[in-house]
CSV table of C-alpha atoms in Angstrom, one decimal:
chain,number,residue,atom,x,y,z
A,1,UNK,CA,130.5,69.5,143.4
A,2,UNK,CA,133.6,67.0,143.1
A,3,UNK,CA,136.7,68.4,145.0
A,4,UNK,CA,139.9,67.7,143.2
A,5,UNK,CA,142.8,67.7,145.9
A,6,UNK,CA,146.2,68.1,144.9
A,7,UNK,CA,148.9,67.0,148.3
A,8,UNK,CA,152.5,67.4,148.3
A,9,UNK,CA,154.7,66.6,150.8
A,10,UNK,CA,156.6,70.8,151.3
A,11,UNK,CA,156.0,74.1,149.1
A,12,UNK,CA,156.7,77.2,150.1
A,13,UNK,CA,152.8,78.4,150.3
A,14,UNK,CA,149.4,76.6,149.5
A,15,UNK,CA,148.0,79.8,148.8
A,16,UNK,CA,150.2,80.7,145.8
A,17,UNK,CA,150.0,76.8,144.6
A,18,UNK,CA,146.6,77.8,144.8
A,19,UNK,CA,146.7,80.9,142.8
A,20,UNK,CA,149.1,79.6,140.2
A,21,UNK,CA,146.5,76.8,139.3
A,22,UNK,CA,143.5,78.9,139.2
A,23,UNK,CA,145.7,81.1,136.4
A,24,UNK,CA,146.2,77.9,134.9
A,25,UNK,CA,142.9,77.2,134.3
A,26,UNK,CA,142.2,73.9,136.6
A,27,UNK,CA,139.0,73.1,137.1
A,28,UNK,CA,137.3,74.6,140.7
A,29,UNK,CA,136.6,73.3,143.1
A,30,UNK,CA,140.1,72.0,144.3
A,31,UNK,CA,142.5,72.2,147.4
A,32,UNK,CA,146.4,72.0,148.0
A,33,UNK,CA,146.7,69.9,150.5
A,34,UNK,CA,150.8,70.4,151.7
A,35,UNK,CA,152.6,68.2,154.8
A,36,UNK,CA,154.5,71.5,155.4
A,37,UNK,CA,155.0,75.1,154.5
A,38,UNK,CA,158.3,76.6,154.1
A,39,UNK,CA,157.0,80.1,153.4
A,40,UNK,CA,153.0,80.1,155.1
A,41,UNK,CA,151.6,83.2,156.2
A,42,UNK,CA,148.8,84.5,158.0
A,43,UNK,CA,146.1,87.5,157.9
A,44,UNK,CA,148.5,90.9,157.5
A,45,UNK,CA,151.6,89.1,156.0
A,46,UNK,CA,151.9,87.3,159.2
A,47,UNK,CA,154.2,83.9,159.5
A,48,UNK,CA,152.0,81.1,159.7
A,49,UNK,CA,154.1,78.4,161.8
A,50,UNK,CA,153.8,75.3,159.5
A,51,UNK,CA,156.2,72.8,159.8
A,52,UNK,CA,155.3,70.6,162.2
A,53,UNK,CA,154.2,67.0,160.5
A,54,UNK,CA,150.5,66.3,161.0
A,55,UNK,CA,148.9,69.9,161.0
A,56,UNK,CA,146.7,70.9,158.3
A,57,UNK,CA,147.9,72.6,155.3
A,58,UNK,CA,145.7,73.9,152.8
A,59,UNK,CA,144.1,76.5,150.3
A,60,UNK,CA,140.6,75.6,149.1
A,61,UNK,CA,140.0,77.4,145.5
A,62,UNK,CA,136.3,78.0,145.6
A,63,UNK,CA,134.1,79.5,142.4
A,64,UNK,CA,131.8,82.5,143.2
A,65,UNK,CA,129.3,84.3,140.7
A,66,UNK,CA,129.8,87.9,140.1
A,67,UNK,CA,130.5,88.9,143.8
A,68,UNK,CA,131.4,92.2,144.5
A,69,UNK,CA,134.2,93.6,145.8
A,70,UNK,CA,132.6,94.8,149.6
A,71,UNK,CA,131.1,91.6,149.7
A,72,UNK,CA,134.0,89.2,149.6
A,73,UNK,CA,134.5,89.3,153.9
A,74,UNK,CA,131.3,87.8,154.0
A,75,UNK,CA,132.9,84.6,152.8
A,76,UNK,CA,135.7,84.8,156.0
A,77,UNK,CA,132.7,84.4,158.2
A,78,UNK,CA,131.4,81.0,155.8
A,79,UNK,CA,135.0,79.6,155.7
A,80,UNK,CA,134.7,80.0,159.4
A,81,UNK,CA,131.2,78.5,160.0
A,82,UNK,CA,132.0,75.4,157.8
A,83,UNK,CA,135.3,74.9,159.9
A,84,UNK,CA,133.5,74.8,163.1
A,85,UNK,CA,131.2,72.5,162.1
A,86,UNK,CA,133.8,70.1,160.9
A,87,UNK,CA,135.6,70.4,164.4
A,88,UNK,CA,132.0,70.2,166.1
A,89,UNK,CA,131.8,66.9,163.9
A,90,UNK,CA,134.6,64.8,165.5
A,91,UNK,CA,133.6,66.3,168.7
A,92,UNK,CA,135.7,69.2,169.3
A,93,UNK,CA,133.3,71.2,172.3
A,94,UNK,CA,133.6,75.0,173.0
A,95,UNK,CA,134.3,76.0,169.6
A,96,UNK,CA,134.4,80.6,169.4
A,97,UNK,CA,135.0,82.0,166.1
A,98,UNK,CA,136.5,85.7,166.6
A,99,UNK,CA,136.8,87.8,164.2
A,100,UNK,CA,137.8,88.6,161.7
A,101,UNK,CA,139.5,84.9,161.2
A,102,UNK,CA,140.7,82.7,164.2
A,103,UNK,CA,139.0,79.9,165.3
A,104,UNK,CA,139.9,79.3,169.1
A,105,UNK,CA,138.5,76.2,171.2
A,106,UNK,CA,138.7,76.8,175.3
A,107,UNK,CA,139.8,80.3,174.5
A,108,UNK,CA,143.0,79.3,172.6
A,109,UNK,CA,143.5,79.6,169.0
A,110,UNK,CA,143.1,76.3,167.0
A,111,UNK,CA,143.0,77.1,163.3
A,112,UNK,CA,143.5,80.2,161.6
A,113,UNK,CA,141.8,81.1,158.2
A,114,UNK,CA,143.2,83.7,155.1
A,115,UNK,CA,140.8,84.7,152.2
A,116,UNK,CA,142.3,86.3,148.8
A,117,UNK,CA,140.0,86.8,146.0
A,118,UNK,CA,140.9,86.7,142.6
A,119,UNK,CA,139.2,89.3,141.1
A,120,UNK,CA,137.8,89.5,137.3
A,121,UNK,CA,138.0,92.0,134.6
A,122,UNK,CA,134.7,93.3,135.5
A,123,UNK,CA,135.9,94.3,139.2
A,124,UNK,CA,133.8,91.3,140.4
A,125,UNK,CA,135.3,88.2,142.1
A,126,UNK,CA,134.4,84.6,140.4
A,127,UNK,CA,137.3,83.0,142.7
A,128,UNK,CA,137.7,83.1,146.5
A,129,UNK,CA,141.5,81.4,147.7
A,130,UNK,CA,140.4,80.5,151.2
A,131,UNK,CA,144.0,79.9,153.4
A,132,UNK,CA,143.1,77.3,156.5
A,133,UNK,CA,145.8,76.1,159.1
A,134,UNK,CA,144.5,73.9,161.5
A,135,UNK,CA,146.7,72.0,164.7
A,136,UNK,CA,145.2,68.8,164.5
A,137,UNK,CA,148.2,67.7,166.2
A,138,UNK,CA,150.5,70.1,167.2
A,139,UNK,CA,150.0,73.8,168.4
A,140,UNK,CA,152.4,76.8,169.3
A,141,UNK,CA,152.7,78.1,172.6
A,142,UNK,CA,149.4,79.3,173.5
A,143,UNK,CA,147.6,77.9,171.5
A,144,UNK,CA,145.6,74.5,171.3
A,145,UNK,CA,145.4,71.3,169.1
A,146,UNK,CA,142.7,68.7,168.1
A,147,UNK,CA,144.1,66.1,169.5
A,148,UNK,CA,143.6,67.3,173.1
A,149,UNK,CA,139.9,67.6,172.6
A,150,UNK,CA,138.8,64.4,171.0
A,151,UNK,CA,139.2,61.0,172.3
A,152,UNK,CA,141.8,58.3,170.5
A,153,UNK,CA,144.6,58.9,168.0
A,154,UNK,CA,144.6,62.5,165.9
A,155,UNK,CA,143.1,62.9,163.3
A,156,UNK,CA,145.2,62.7,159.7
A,157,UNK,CA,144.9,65.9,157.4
A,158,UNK,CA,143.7,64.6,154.7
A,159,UNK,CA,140.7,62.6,156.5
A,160,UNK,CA,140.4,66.1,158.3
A,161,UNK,CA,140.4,67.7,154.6
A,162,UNK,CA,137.8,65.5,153.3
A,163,UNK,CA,135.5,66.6,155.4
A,164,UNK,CA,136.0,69.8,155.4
A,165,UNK,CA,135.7,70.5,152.2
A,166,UNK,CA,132.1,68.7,152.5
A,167,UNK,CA,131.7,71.5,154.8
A,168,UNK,CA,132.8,74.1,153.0
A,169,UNK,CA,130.4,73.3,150.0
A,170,UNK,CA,127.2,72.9,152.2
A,171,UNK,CA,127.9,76.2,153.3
A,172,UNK,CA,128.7,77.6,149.9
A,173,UNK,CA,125.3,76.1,148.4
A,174,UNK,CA,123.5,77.9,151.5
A,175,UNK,CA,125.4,81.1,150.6
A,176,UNK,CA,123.8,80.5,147.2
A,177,UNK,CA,120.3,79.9,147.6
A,178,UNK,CA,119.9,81.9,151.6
A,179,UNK,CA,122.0,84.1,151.0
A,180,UNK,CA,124.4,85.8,154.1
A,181,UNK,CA,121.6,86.1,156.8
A,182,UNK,CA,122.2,81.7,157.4
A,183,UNK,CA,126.3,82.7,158.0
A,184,UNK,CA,125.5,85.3,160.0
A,185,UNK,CA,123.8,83.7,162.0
A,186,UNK,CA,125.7,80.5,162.3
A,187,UNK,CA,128.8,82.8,163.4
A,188,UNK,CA,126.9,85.1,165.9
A,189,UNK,CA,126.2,82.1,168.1
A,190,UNK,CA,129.5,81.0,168.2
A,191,UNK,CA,131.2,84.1,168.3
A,192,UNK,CA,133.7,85.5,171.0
A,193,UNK,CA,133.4,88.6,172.6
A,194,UNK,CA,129.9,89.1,171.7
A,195,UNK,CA,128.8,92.0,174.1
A,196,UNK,CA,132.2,92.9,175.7
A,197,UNK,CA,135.0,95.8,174.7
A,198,UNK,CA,137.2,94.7,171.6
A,199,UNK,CA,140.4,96.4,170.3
A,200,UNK,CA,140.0,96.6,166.5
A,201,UNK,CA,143.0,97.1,164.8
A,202,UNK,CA,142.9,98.4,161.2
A,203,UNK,CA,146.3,99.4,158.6
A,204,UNK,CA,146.3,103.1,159.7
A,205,UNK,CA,144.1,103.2,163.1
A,206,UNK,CA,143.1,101.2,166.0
A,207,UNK,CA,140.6,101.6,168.0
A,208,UNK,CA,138.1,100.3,170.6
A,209,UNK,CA,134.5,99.4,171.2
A,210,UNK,CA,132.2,96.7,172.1
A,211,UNK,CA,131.1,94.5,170.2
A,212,UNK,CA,127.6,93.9,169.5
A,213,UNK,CA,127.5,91.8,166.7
A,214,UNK,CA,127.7,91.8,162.5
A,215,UNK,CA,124.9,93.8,160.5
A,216,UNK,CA,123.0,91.9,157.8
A,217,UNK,CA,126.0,92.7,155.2
């Protein structure tokens, strides 16, 4: 499929851009592509930092058939797979993905990911919103940037952008016609954690365990 991408230089939030045009009707696949966020946010209503110039931005609007509901996570896990392969591409090494949504290089946090589904009146879900910040040149305290694991200049985000979202649909046509098992495994063998004690923090509880991997759903 042809991705239409639609950059601006500041909005408040690439995600609600991104809802606002799929209630508008424009045709999927596309992406909002912003320089900065005046309003981003994370997994949980958390503040995404997203000012600094030369970070990636964006909200990839993605059409799914008839998924249901307790199937939607599964597409965290793609969004994740098809990220690390575009870092692995331009030769980001020591790539963990750990769950449910961070991607962390060298045990720091690199890019960050945010699914919101838009759900039809059947109580399926024919759109996925997929959130992805990525410090291609900049990073927080404590966390890490691109630029410090290739070699030469960093990388602009809409070069980055284009090939994510080649990615993201070669992972999308797997999801098709394999199915989850492909994901799964793709994200178990760059997952972090796998086999020690995790803290898992849900709305009402937290609580611990180890982890020993994801089941086939």
């Amino acid at each position: 499929m042809e991705w239409e991408i639609y950059p601006f230089d500041s909005l408040t939030s690439t995600q609600d851009v991104a809802r606002d045009y799929v209630a508008e009707g424009k045709p999927l696949p596309f992406a909002i592509l912003a320089h900065a966020q005046t309003a981003g946010r994370g997994r949980g209503g958390n503040q995404w930092v997203s000012t600094p110039s030369g970070n990636l931005y964006t909200s990839l609007a993605v059409p799914v058939e008839n998924v249901p509901l307790r199937q939607v996570g599964q597409y965290s896990f793609l969004a994740a797979v098809a990220l690390a392969d575009c870092l692995a591409e331009i030769g980001v090494a020591d790539i963990r993905l750990k769950w449910p949504n961070d991607v962390l290089v060298g045990g720091r946090k690199i890019a960050g990911i945010l699914l919101e589904s838009v759900p039809s009146h059947h109580g399926t879900v024919d759109t996925l919103i997929i959130g992805i910040g990525v410090n291609l040149k900049t990073a927080p305290d404590g966390a890490t940037a691109v630029v410090d694991h290739i070699r030469g200049e960093s990388i602009a985000p809409s070069v980055f952008l284009d090939q994510l979202t080649k990615e993201m649909q070669s992972a999308l046509d797997t999801m098709m016609t394999k199915g989850f098992s492909v994901v799964r495994e793709k994200w178990l063998a760059r997952a972090y954690g796998l086999g020690e004690r995790m803290r898992v923090r849900l709305p009402l509880e937290t609580f611990y365990g180890e982890f020993m991997g994801l089941d086939h759903h």
